[in-house]
Amino acid sequence: QLCNYFINDKSRPEAMVVGLKTVRELCVRQPLVMSEDLLQDLAQYKKYREKGVSMAARSLIGLFRILNPGMLHKKDRGKGVEKDDPGTVE
């Protein structure tokens, strides 16, 4: 529900930033909260016109590059990461 209310194209950019940062913090504490489809939808905001929204989306991508790069599209994974690589959980 958090994503439905705060992170959509009709929301204000400030609300979207808060929503993306909140989702990121939830994923830091409990990575299994994120589904692959939702992560790919949220990763599309990295090209958003507002800088704060794009930076928040990129921080979410960066988190999943560490936690579970297999959930990201190939272009978002970075160099030298295989899809089957589960990542490292610290």
PDB file of C-alpha atoms in Angstrom:
ATOM      1  CA  GLN A   1       0.000   0.000   0.000  1.00  0.00           C
ATOM      2  CA  LEU A   2       2.912   2.324   0.643  1.00  0.00           C
ATOM      3  CA  CYS A   3       3.905   2.174  -3.007  1.00  0.00           C
ATOM      4  CA  ASN A   4       0.343   2.693  -4.221  1.00  0.00           C
ATOM      5  CA  TYR A   5      -0.188   5.868  -2.187  1.00  0.00           C
ATOM      6  CA  PHE A   6       3.214   7.550  -2.275  1.00  0.00           C
ATOM      7  CA  ILE A   7       5.006   6.303  -5.366  1.00  0.00           C
ATOM      8  CA  ASN A   8       3.062   6.948  -8.544  1.00  0.00           C
ATOM      9  CA  ASP A   9       3.117   9.473 -11.350  1.00  0.00           C
ATOM     10  CA  LYS A  10       0.311  11.524  -9.808  1.00  0.00           C
ATOM     11  CA  SER A  11       2.105  12.071  -6.494  1.00  0.00           C
ATOM     12  CA  ARG A  12       4.169  15.112  -5.692  1.00  0.00           C
ATOM     13  CA  PRO A  13       7.932  14.594  -6.057  1.00  0.00           C
ATOM     14  CA  GLU A  14       8.488  15.177  -2.340  1.00  0.00           C
ATOM     15  CA  ALA A  15       6.034  12.405  -1.469  1.00  0.00           C
ATOM     16  CA  MET A  16       7.667  10.094  -3.983  1.00  0.00           C
ATOM     17  CA  VAL A  17      11.085  10.686  -2.430  1.00  0.00           C
ATOM     18  CA  VAL A  18       9.745   9.901   1.033  1.00  0.00           C
ATOM     19  CA  GLY A  19       8.032   6.769  -0.278  1.00  0.00           C
ATOM     20  CA  LEU A  20      11.130   5.481  -2.085  1.00  0.00           C
ATOM     21  CA  LYS A  21      13.382   6.134   0.902  1.00  0.00           C
ATOM     22  CA  THR A  22      10.916   4.385   3.201  1.00  0.00           C
ATOM     23  CA  VAL A  23      10.770   1.369   0.911  1.00  0.00           C
ATOM     24  CA  ARG A  24      14.561   1.280   0.859  1.00  0.00           C
ATOM     25  CA  GLU A  25      14.759   1.323   4.638  1.00  0.00           C
ATOM     26  CA  LEU A  26      12.179  -1.467   4.845  1.00  0.00           C
ATOM     27  CA  CYS A  27      14.288  -3.519   2.440  1.00  0.00           C
ATOM     28  CA  VAL A  28      17.434  -2.899   4.479  1.00  0.00           C
ATOM     29  CA  ARG A  29      15.721  -4.431   7.502  1.00  0.00           C
ATOM     30  CA  GLN A  30      13.711  -7.110   5.656  1.00  0.00           C
ATOM     31  CA  PRO A  31      14.798  -7.721   2.027  1.00  0.00           C
ATOM     32  CA  LEU A  32      12.101 -10.336   1.396  1.00  0.00           C
ATOM     33  CA  VAL A  33       9.442  -7.610   1.497  1.00  0.00           C
ATOM     34  CA  MET A  34      10.314  -6.637  -2.085  1.00  0.00           C
ATOM     35  CA  SER A  35       8.969  -8.600  -5.029  1.00  0.00           C
ATOM     36  CA  GLU A  36      10.833  -8.694  -8.312  1.00  0.00           C
ATOM     37  CA  ASP A  37       8.045  -6.954 -10.235  1.00  0.00           C
ATOM     38  CA  LEU A  38       7.765  -4.137  -7.697  1.00  0.00           C
ATOM     39  CA  LEU A  39      11.525  -3.612  -7.674  1.00  0.00           C
ATOM     40  CA  GLN A  40      11.623  -3.366 -11.449  1.00  0.00           C
ATOM     41  CA  ASP A  41       8.748  -0.876 -11.392  1.00  0.00           C
ATOM     42  CA  LEU A  42      10.477   1.263  -8.769  1.00  0.00           C
ATOM     43  CA  ALA A  43      13.806   1.057 -10.608  1.00  0.00           C
ATOM     44  CA  GLN A  44      12.191   2.793 -13.591  1.00  0.00           C
ATOM     45  CA  TYR A  45      12.053   6.016 -11.546  1.00  0.00           C
ATOM     46  CA  LYS A  46      15.828   6.396 -11.930  1.00  0.00           C
ATOM     47  CA  LYS A  47      15.090   8.374 -15.116  1.00  0.00           C
ATOM     48  CA  TYR A  48      12.471  10.607 -13.477  1.00  0.00           C
ATOM     49  CA  ARG A  49      12.680  14.345 -14.160  1.00  0.00           C
ATOM     50  CA  GLU A  50      13.043  15.323 -10.483  1.00  0.00           C
ATOM     51  CA  LYS A  51      16.532  14.776  -9.108  1.00  0.00           C
ATOM     52  CA  GLY A  52      15.420  13.687  -5.640  1.00  0.00           C
ATOM     53  CA  VAL A  53      13.173  10.961  -7.031  1.00  0.00           C
ATOM     54  CA  SER A  54      15.852   9.653  -9.367  1.00  0.00           C
ATOM     55  CA  MET A  55      18.460   9.621  -6.584  1.00  0.00           C
ATOM     56  CA  ALA A  56      16.115   7.740  -4.244  1.00  0.00           C
ATOM     57  CA  ALA A  57      15.425   5.163  -6.971  1.00  0.00           C
ATOM     58  CA  ARG A  58      19.149   4.789  -7.635  1.00  0.00           C
ATOM     59  CA  SER A  59      19.810   4.206  -3.937  1.00  0.00           C
ATOM     60  CA  LEU A  60      17.227   1.409  -3.987  1.00  0.00           C
ATOM     61  CA  ILE A  61      18.967  -0.093  -7.021  1.00  0.00           C
ATOM     62  CA  GLY A  62      22.304   0.197  -5.250  1.00  0.00           C
ATOM     63  CA  LEU A  63      20.926  -1.625  -2.228  1.00  0.00           C
ATOM     64  CA  PHE A  64      19.704  -4.525  -4.337  1.00  0.00           C
ATOM     65  CA  ARG A  65      23.005  -4.677  -6.197  1.00  0.00           C
ATOM     66  CA  ILE A  66      24.406  -5.751  -2.840  1.00  0.00           C
ATOM     67  CA  LEU A  67      21.504  -7.791  -1.437  1.00  0.00           C
ATOM     68  CA  ASN A  68      20.103  -9.632  -4.454  1.00  0.00           C
ATOM     69  CA  PRO A  69      21.290  -8.511  -7.899  1.00  0.00           C
ATOM     70  CA  GLY A  70      19.273 -11.262  -9.577  1.00  0.00           C
ATOM     71  CA  MET A  71      16.079  -9.298  -8.953  1.00  0.00           C
ATOM     72  CA  LEU A  72      17.288  -6.385 -11.084  1.00  0.00           C
ATOM     73  CA  HIS A  73      17.290  -6.070 -14.847  1.00  0.00           C
ATOM     74  CA  LYS A  74      20.631  -6.812 -16.438  1.00  0.00           C
ATOM     75  CA  LYS A  75      21.288  -3.131 -17.156  1.00  0.00           C
ATOM     76  CA  ASP A  76      20.741  -2.231 -13.483  1.00  0.00           C
ATOM     77  CA  ARG A  77      22.955  -4.959 -12.018  1.00  0.00           C
ATOM     78  CA  GLY A  78      26.265  -3.393 -12.884  1.00  0.00           C
ATOM     79  CA  LYS A  79      29.339  -4.964 -14.380  1.00  0.00           C
ATOM     80  CA  GLY A  80      30.592  -8.406 -13.469  1.00  0.00           C
ATOM     81  CA  VAL A  81      27.466  -9.680 -11.710  1.00  0.00           C
ATOM     82  CA  GLU A  82      25.741 -12.865 -12.758  1.00  0.00           C
ATOM     83  CA  LYS A  83      21.995 -13.354 -12.427  1.00  0.00           C
ATOM     84  CA  ASP A  84      22.440 -16.433 -10.234  1.00  0.00           C
ATOM     85  CA  ASP A  85      24.714 -14.590  -7.812  1.00  0.00           C
ATOM     86  CA  PRO A  86      22.680 -14.205  -4.595  1.00  0.00           C
ATOM     87  CA  GLY A  87      24.761 -11.295  -3.352  1.00  0.00           C
ATOM     88  CA  THR A  88      26.082 -10.819   0.130  1.00  0.00           C
ATOM     89  CA  VAL A  89      23.949 -10.133   3.149  1.00  0.00           C
ATOM     90  CA  GLU A  90      25.801  -8.458   5.977  1.00  0.00           C
TER      91      GLU A  90
END
